[in-house]
PDB file of C-alpha atoms in Angstrom:
ATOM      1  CA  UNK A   1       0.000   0.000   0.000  1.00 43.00           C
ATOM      2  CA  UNK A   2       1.238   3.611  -0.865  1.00 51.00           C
ATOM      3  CA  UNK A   3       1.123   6.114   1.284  1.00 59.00           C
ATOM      4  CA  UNK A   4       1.916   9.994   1.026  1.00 67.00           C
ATOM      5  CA  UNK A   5       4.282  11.490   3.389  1.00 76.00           C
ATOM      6  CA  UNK A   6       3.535  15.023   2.768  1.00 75.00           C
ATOM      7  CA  UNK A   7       7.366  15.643   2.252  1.00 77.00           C
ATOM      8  CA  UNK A   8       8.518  14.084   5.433  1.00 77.00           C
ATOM      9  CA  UNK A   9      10.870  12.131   4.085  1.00 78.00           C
ATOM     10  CA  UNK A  10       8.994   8.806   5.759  1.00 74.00           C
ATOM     11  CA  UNK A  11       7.186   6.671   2.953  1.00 75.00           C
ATOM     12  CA  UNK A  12      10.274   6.462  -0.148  1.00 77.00           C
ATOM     13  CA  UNK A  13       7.797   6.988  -2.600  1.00 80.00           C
ATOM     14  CA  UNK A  14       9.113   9.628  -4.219  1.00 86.00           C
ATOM     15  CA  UNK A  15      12.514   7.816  -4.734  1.00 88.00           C
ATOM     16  CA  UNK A  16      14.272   9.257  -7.941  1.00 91.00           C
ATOM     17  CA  UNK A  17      18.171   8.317  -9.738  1.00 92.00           C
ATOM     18  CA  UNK A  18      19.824  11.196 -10.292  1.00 91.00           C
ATOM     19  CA  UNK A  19      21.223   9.734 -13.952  1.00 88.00           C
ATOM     20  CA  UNK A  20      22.779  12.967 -15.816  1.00 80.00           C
ATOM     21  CA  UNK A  21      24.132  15.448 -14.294  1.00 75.00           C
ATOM     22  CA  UNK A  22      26.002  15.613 -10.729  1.00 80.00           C
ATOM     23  CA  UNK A  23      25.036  15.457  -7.131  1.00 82.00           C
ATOM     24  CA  UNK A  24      26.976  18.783  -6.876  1.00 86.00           C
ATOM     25  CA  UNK A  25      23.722  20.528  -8.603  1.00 91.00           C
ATOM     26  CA  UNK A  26      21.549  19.152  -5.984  1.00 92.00           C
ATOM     27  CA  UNK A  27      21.036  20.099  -2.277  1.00 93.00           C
ATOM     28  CA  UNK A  28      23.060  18.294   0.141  1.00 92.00           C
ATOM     29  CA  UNK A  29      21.696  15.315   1.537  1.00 92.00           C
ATOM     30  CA  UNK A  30      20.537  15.047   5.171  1.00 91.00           C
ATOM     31  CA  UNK A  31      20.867  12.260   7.892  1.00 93.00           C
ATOM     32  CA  UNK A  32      17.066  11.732   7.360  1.00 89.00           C
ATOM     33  CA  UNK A  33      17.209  11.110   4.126  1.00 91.00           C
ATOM     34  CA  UNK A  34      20.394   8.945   4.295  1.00 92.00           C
ATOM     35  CA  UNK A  35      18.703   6.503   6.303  1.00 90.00           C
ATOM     36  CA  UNK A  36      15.313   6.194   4.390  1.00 87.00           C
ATOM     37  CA  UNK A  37      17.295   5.614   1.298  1.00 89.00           C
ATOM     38  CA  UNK A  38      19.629   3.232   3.230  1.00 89.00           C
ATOM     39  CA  UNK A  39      16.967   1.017   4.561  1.00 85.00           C
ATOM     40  CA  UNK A  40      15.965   0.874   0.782  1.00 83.00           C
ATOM     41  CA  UNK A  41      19.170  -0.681  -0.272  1.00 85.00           C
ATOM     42  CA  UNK A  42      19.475   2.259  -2.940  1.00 88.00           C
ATOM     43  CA  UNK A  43      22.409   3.346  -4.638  1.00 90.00           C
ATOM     44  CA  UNK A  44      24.395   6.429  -3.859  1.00 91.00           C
ATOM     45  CA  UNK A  45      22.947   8.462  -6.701  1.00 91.00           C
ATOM     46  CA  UNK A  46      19.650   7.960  -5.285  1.00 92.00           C
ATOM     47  CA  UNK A  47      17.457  10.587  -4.130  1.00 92.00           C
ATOM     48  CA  UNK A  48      14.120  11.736  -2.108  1.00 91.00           C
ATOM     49  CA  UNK A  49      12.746  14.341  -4.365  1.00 89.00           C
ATOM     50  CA  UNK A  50      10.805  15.646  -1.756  1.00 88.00           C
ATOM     51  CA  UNK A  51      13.590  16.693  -0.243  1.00 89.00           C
ATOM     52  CA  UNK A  52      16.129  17.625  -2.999  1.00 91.00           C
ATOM     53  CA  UNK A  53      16.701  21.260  -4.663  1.00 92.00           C
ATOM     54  CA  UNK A  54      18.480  21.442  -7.840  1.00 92.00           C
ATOM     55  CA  UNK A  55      20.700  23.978  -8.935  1.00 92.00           C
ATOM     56  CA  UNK A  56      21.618  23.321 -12.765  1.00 90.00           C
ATOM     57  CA  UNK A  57      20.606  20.723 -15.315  1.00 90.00           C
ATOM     58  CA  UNK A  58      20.126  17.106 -14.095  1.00 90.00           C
ATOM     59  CA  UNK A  59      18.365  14.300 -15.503  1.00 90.00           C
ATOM     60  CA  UNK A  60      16.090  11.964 -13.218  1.00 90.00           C
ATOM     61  CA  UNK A  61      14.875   8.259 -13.679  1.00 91.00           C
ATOM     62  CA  UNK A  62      11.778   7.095 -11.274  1.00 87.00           C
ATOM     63  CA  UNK A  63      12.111   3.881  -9.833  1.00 76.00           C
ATOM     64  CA  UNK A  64       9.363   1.274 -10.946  1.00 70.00           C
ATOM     65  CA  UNK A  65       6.597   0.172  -8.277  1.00 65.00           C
ATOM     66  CA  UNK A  66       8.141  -2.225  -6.270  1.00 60.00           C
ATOM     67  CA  UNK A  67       5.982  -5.249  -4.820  1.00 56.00           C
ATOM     68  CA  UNK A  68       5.381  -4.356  -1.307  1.00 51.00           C
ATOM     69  CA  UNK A  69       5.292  -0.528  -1.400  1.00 52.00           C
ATOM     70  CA  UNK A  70       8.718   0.714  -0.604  1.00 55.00           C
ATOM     71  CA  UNK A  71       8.848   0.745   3.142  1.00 56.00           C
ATOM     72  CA  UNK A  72       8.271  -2.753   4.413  1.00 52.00           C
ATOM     73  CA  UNK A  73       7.268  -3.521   7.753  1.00 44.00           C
TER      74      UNK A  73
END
C-alpha cells in the first residue's frame, strides 16, 4: 500500500536516480534522508525528491513500483 508522506521524508515513494548530471547541482543530503534511502538498499545516486533542490541541469529516472510498497514492515 502507498502512502503519502507530505514531504517528510517517511514513505520512499518519491525515490528518484539522479542519472545525468552531478550530485553537486543538488542540495546536500541530510541524515534523514540517508537513512530512508539506506533502509531501501538504494544506490548512492539515489534521491528523495521531496527533499532535494536542484541547482543546474540534471536528468532523473523514477524507480518502478516495487511489490510491497517501498517501506516494508
Amino acid at each position: 500500500r502507498w502512502t503519502n508522506c507530505n514531504g517528510n521524508q517517511l514513505c520512499g515513494t518519491c525515490i528518484v536516480d539522479v542519472r545525468d548530471g552531478t550530485l553537486e547541482m543538488t542540495s546536500r543530503q541530510d541524515l534523514l534522508e540517508a537513512n530512508v534511502l539506506d533502509l531501501q538498499g538504494c544506490a548512492p545516486t539515489y534521491r528523495l525528491s521531496c527533499m532535494t533542490s536542484v541547482y543546474g541541469n540534471v536528468t532523473v529516472g523514477v524507480l518502478p513500483p516495487r511489490k510491497g510498497g517501498f517501506m516494508k514492515g
